Coordinates of C-alpha atoms in Angstrom, one line a residue:
X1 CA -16.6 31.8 18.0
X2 CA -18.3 28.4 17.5
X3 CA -16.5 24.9 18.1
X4 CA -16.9 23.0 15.1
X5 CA -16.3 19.7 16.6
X6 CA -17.6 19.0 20.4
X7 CA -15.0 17.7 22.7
X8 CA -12.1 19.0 20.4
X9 CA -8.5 17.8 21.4
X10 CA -6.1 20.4 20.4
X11 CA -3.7 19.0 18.4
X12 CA -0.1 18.7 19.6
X13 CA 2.5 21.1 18.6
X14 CA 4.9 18.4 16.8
X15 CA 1.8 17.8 14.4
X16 CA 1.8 21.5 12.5
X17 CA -0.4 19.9 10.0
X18 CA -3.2 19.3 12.4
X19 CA -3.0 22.4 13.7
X20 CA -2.7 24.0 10.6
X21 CA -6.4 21.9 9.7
X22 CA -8.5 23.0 13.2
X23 CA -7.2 26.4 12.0
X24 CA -8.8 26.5 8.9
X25 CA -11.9 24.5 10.2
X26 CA -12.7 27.4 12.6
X27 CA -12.3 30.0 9.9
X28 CA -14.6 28.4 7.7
X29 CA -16.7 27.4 10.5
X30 CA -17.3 31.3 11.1
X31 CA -18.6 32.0 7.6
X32 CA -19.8 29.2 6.2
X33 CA -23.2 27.0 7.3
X34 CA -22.9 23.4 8.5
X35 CA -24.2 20.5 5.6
X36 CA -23.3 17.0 6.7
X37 CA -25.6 15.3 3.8
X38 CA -22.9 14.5 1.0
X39 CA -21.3 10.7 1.8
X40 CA -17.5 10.5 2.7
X41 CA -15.8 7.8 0.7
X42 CA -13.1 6.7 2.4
X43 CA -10.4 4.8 -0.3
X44 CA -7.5 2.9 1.2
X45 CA -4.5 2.3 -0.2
X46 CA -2.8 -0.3 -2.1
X47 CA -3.3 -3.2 0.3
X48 CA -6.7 -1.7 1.5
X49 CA -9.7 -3.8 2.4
X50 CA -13.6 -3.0 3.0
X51 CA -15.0 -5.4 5.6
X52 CA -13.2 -5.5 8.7
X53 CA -10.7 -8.7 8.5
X54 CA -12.4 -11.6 11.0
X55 CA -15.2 -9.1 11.5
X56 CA -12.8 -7.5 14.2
X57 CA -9.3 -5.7 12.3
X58 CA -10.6 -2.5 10.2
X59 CA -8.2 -0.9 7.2
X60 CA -9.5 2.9 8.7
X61 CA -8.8 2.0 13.1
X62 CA -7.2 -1.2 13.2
X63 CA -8.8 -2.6 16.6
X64 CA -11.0 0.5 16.4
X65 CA -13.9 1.7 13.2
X66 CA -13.2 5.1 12.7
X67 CA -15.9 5.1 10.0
X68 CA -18.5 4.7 13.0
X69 CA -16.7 7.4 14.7
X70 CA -17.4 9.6 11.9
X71 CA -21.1 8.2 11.7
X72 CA -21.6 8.6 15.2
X73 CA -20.9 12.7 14.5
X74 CA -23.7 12.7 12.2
X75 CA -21.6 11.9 9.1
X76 CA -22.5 9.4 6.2
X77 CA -19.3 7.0 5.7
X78 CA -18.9 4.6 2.4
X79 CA -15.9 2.1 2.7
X80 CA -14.5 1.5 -0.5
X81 CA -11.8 -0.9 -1.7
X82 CA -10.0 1.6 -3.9
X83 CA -9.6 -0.7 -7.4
X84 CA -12.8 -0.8 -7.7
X85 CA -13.9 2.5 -6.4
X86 CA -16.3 3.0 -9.6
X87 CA -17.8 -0.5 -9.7
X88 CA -19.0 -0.1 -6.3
X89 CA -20.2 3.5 -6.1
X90 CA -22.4 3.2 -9.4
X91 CA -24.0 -0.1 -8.0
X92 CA -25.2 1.6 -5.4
X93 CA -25.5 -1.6 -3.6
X94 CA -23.7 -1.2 0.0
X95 CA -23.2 -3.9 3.0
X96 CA -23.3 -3.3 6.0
X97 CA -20.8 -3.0 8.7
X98 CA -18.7 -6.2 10.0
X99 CA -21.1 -8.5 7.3
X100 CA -20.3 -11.7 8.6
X101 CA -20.7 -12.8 4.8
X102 CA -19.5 -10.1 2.6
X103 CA -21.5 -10.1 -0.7
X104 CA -20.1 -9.0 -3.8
X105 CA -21.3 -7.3 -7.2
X106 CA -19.5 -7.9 -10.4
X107 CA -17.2 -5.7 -12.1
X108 CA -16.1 -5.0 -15.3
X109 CA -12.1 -4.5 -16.1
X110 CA -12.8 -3.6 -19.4
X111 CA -11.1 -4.9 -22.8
X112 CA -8.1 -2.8 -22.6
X113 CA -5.7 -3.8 -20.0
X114 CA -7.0 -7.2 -19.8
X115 CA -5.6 -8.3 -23.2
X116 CA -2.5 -6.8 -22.4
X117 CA -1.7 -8.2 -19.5
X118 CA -3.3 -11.4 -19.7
X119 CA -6.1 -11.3 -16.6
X120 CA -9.7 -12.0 -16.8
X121 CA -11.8 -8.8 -17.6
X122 CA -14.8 -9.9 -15.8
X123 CA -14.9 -10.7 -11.8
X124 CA -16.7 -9.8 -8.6
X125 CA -15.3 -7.8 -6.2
X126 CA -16.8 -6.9 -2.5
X127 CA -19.4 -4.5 -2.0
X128 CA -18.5 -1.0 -0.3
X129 CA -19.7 -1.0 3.2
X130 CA -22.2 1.8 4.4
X131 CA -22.4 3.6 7.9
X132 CA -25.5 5.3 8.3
X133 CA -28.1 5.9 5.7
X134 CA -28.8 7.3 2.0
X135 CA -31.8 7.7 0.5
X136 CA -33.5 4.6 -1.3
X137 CA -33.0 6.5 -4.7
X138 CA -29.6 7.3 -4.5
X139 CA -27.1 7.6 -7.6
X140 CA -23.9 8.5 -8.0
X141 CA -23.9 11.6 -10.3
X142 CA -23.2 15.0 -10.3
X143 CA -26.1 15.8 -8.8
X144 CA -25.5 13.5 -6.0
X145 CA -21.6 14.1 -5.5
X146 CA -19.1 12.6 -2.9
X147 CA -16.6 13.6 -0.5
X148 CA -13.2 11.4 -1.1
X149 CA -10.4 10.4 1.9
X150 CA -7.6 8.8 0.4
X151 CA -4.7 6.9 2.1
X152 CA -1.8 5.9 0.0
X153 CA -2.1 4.9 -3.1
X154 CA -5.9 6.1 -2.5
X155 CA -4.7 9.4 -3.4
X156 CA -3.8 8.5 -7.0
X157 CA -6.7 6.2 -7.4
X158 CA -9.2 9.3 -7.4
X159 CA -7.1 11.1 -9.2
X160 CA -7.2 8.6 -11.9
X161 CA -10.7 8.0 -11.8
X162 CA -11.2 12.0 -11.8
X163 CA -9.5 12.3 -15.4
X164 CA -11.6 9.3 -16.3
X165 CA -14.7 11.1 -15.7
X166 CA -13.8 13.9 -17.7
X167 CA -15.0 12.1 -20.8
X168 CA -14.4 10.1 -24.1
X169 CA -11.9 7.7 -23.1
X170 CA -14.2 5.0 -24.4
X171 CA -10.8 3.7 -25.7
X172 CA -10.0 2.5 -22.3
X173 CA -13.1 1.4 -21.2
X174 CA -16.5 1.3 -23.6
X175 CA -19.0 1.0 -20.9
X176 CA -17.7 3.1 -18.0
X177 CA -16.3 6.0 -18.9
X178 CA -16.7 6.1 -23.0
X179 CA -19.8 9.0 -22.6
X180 CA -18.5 12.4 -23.8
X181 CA -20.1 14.3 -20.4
X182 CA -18.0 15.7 -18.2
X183 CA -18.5 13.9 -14.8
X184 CA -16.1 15.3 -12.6
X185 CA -18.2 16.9 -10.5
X186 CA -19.0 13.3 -8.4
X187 CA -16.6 14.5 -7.1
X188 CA -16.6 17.1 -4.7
X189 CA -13.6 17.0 -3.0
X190 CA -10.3 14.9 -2.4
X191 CA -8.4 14.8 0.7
X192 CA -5.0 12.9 0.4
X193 CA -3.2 11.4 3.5
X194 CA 0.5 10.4 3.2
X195 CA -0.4 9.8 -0.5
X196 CA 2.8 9.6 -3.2
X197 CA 1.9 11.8 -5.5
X198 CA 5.8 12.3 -6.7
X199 CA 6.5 8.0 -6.1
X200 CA 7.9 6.7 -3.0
X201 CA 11.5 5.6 -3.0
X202 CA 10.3 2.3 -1.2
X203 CA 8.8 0.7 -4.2
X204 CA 12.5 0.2 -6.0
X205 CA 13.5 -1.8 -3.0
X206 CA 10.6 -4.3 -3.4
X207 CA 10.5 -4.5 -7.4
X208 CA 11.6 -8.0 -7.0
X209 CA 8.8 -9.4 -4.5
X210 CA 6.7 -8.6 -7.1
X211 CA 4.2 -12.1 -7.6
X212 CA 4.8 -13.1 -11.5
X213 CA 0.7 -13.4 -11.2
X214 CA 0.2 -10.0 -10.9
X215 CA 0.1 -7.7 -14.2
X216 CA 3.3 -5.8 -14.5
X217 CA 1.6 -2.3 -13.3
X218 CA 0.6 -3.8 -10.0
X219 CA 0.9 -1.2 -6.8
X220 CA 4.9 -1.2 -6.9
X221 CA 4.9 0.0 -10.3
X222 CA 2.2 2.8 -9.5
X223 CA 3.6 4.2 -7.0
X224 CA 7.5 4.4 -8.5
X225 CA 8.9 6.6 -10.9
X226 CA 7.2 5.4 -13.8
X227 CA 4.2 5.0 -12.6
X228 CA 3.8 8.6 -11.2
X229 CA 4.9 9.8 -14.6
X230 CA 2.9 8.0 -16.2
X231 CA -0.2 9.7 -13.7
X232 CA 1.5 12.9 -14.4
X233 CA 1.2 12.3 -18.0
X234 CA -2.4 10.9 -18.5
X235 CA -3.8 13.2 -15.5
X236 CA -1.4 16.9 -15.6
X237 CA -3.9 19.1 -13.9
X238 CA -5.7 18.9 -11.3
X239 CA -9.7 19.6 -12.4
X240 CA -11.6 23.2 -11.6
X241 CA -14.6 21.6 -10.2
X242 CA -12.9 20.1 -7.1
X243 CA -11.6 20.8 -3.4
X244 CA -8.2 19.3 -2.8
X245 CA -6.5 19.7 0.7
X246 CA -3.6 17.4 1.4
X247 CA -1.5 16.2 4.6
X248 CA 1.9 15.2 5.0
X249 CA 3.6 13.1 7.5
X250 CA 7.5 12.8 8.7
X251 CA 7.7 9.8 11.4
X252 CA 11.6 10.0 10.8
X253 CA 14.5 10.8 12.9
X254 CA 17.3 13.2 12.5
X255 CA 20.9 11.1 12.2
X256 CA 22.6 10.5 15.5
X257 CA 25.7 13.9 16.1
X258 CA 27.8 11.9 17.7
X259 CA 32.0 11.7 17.4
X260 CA 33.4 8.8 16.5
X261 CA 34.8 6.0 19.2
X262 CA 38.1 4.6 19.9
X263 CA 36.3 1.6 19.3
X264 CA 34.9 3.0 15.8
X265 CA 38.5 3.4 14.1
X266 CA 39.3 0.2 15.5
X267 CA 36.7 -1.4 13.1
X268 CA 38.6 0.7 10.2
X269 CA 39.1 -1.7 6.8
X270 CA 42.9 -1.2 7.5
X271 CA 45.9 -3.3 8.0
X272 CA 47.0 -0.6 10.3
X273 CA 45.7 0.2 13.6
X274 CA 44.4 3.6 14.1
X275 CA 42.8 3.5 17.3
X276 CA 45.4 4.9 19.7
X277 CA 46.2 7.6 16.8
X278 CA 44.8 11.3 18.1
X279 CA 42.1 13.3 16.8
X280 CA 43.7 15.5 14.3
X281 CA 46.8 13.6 13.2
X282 CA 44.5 10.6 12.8
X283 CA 42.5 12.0 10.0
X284 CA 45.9 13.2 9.0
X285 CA 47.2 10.2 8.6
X286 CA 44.1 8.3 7.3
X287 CA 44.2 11.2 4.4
X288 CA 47.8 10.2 3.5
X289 CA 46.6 6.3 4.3
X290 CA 44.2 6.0 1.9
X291 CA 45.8 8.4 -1.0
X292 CA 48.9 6.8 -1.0
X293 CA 49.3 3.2 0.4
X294 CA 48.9 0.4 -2.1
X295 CA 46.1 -1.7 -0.9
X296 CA 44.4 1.1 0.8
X297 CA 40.6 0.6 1.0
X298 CA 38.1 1.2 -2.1
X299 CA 35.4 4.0 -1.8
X300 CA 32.9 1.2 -1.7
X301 CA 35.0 0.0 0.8
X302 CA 34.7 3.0 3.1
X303 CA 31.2 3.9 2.5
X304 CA 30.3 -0.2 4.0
X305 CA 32.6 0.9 7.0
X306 CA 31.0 4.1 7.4
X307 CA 27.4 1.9 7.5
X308 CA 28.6 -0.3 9.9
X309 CA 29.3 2.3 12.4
X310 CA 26.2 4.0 11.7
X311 CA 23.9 1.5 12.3
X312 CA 26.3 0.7 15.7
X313 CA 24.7 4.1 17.2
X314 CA 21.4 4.0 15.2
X315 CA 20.8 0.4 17.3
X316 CA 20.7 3.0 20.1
X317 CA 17.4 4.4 18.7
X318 CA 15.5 1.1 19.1
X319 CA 14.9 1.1 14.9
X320 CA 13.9 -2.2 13.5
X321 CA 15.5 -2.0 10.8
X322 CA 19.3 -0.9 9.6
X323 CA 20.8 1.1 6.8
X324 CA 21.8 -1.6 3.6
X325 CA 25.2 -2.0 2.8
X326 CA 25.9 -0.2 -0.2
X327 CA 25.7 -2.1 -3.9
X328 CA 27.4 -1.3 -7.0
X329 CA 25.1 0.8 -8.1
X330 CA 24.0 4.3 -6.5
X331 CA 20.1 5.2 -5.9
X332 CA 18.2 6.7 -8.8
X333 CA 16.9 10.1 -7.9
X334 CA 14.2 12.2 -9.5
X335 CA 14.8 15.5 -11.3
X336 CA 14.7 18.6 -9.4
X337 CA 14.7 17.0 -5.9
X338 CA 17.7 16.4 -3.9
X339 CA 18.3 13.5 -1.9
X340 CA 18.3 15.5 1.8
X341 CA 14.7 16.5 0.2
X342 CA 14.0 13.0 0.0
X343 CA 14.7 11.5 3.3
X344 CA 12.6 12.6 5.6
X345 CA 9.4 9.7 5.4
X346 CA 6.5 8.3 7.0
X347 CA 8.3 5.0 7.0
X348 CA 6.5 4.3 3.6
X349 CA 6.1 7.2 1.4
X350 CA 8.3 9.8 1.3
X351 CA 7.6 13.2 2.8
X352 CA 8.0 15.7 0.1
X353 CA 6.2 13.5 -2.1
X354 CA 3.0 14.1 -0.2
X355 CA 2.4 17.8 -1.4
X356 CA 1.1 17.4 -4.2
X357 CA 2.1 16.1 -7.9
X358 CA 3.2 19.5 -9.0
X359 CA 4.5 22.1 -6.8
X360 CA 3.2 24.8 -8.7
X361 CA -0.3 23.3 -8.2
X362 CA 0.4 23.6 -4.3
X363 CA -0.4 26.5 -1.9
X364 CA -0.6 26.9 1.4
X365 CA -3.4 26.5 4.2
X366 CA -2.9 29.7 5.4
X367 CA -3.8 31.3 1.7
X368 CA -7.4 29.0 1.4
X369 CA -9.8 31.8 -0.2
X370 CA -12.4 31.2 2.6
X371 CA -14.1 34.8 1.4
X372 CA -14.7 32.9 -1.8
X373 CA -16.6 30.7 -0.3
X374 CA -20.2 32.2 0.0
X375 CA -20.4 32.9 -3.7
X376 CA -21.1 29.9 -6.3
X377 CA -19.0 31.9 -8.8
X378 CA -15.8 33.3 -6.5
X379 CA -15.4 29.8 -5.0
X380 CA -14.0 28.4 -8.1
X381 CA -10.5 30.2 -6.7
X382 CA -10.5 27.7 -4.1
X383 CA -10.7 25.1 -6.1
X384 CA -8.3 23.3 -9.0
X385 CA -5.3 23.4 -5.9
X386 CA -3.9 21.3 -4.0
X387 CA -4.0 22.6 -0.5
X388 CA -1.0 21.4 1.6
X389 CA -2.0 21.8 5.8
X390 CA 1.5 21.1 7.0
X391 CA 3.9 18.4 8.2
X392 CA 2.3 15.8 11.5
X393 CA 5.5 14.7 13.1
X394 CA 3.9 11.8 15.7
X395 CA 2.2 9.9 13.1
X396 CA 3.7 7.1 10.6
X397 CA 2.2 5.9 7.7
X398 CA -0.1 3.4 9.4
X399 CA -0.7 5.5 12.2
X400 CA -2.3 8.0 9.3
X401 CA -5.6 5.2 9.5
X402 CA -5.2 4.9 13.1
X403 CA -3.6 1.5 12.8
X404 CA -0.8 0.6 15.5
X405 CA -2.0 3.7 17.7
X406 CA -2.9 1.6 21.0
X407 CA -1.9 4.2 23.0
X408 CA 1.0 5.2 21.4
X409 CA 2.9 4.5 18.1
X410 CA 6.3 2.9 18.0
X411 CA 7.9 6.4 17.4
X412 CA 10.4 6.4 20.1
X413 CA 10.3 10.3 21.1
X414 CA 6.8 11.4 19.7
X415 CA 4.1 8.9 20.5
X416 CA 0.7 9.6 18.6
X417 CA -2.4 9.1 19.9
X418 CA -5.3 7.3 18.4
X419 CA -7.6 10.4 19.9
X420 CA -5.5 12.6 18.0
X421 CA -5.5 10.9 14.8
X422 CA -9.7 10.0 15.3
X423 CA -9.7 13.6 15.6
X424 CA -7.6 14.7 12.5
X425 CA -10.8 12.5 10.5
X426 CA -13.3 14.4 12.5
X427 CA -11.8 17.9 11.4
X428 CA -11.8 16.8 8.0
X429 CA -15.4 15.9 7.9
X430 CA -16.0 19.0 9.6
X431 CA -14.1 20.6 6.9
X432 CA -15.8 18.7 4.0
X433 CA -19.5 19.6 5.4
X434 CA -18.7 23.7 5.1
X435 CA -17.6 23.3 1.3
X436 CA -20.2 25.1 -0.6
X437 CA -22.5 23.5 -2.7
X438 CA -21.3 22.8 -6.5

């Protein structure tokens, strides 16, 4: 059996979804020839960038380029700033990497959301940055496809812009996307890293940071309930011309087990002192206590106690941050998921959220059609669904782009390494270059 990528790490056992990839990569790698020619966009999420900040701090690596790791393999890499992903891949105009001066090309907003929501329609935004080489004729068409690797919000981007280039919706934009053509096929296929494709429950939290400047569908709103629905609503399906594979990520950590202390009831919102009451006879007692005594706590009151001692032993875990106290209003949950569902996270984005929009548009790695793939006309069943690898449990959401990875992540237990994740991006190009031709 061939080695699709030389010097393969083998990717750790906590990180089923990278295994889960290499898998696949091999079994395509068997049947399918190698064809490295179509450009990888790679679209960052909603605080992406394109040049490397001070020439030195890149959006995909941090303190390392994984773009040029992926050039260096014989790949051809386009960095894109995902707003204005179609601006830049029609101008066909590219910088190069770490331009000391980035230049920019102009961009049209269109008419539409402009007027209703009060920003300028026309502006310049920074060109996409190039690793390696494309021919001096090269247009973005359906002739001339791209591979897409989303982060984030990335995810959603494309799969915007995908429903925008299935035609006529002129009445959102008259010069991009008002032909009646079906386009789709730029696109050749999507992969989607830690992307919330059903919200992220962190976006409620920070409603109110929101910068009055921005337009009211800024990131937070995007990436929220109504945002996603709205996706869900404008974009349902995902199209039959495409590849979608898609990752997930849990960089959370199960609740401590752990019996509560003399010291814990001591802490109890009581005016009577439990502490030297026993085991069963205390919760005895704190039953009758709180049923019958006038005065006796509120629920509210109990559930700030129980948060109190919870984030006593969750201090233990080294976590920066601590559970809130609990308001006078509960969390909002969305239909047909269940908060247990819910909590597990990459520290950002939730982890069932990272599937797919639609669980009945998701199957498994293990079922990819790779017999499909040497016929033009039986690969459409790999295509139109979203193919989920599997949960990585040593990388967080920044760790996804190889950012905080100097040797190991903060994750107390799991560290991830940055050789694992430069490999996860290496198996997907691999992936991408055995996809047959449209």
């Amino acid at each position: 059996m061939t080695t699709p990528v030389p010097e393969r790490i083998l990717a750790s056992r906590e990180n089923q979804g990278l295994v889960n990839l290499q898998r696949l990569v091999d079994r395509i790698a068997n049947r399918m020839p190698r064809n490295a020619s179509v450009p990888i966009v790679l679209v960052s999420g909603f605080s992406g960038w394109s040049e490397a900040l001070f020439g030195t701090f890149n959006y995909w690596g941090g303190f390392e380029d994984l773009p040029a790791v992926l050039h260096a393999a014989g790949y051809t890499v386009i960095v894109e700033w995902a707003c204005q992903v179609y601006a830049q891949l029609t101008s066909a105009t590219f910088d190069v990497p770490s331009a000391f001066s980035p230049n920019t090309i102009p961009i049209d907003y269109g008419a539409v959301y402009p007027a209703r929501y009060g920003y300028a329609r026309y502006s310049n935004c920074s060109r996409s940055v190039l690793y390696g080489s494309l021919p001096t004729d090269w247009k973005w068409d359906t002739e001339s496809p791209v591979h897409c690797i989303c982060h984030s919000q990335g995810g959603n981007t494309i799969r915007l812009l995908i429903e925008l280039l299935r035609g006529n919706y002129g009445n959102i934009h008259s010069i991009y996307f008002t032909t009646a053509d079906n386009r789709q096929n730029m696109i050749k296929s999507i992969v989607t890293l830690g992307t919330p494709h059903k919200d992220t429950t962190i976006t409620a939290a920070v409603q109110g940071l929101r910068n009055p400047l921005f337009p009211p569908h800024n990131g937070f709103y995007d990436n929220g309930i109504p945002g996603v629905n709205a996706l869900n609503e404008f974009a349902p399906a995902p199209t039959p011309n495409t590849f979608y594979f898609t990752m997930s990520f849990d960089a959370s950590e199960d609740f401590p087990n752990v019996r509560l202390s003399v010291a814990d009831f001591a802490t109890f919102p009581s005016p009577l002192n439990l502490h030297n009451i026993p085991g069963t006879l205390a919760a005895i007692s704190l039953n009758v206590f709180i049923s019958y005594v006038p005065g006796a706590p509120t629920l509210v009151n109990l559930a700030k106690w129980a948060v109190q001692v919870a984030n006593t032993h969750l201090g233990a875990l080294g976590y920066f941050n601590r559970i809130p106290q609990p308001g006078p209003k509960s969390a909002r949950l969305i239909p047909g998921i269940s908060s247990a569902e819910f909590q597990p996270n990459d520290g950002i984005v939730n982890t069932v959220s990272m599937r797919g929009p639609n669980d009945a548009q998701v199957s498994n790695e293990a079922d990819f059609p790779i017999q499909s793939l040497g016929s033009h006309s039986l690969a459409t069943a790999a295509k139109g669904t979203y193919w989920h690898l599997g949960i990585n449990k040593t990388m967080d959401h920044g760790d996804e782009i190889g950012v905080f990875t100097v040797g190991e992540t903060l994750t107390k237990y799991l560290p991830a390494k940055y050789e694992e994740v430069k490999q996860m991006y290496l198996e997907f190009a691999e992936l991408l270059a055995r996809l047959p031709p449209p």
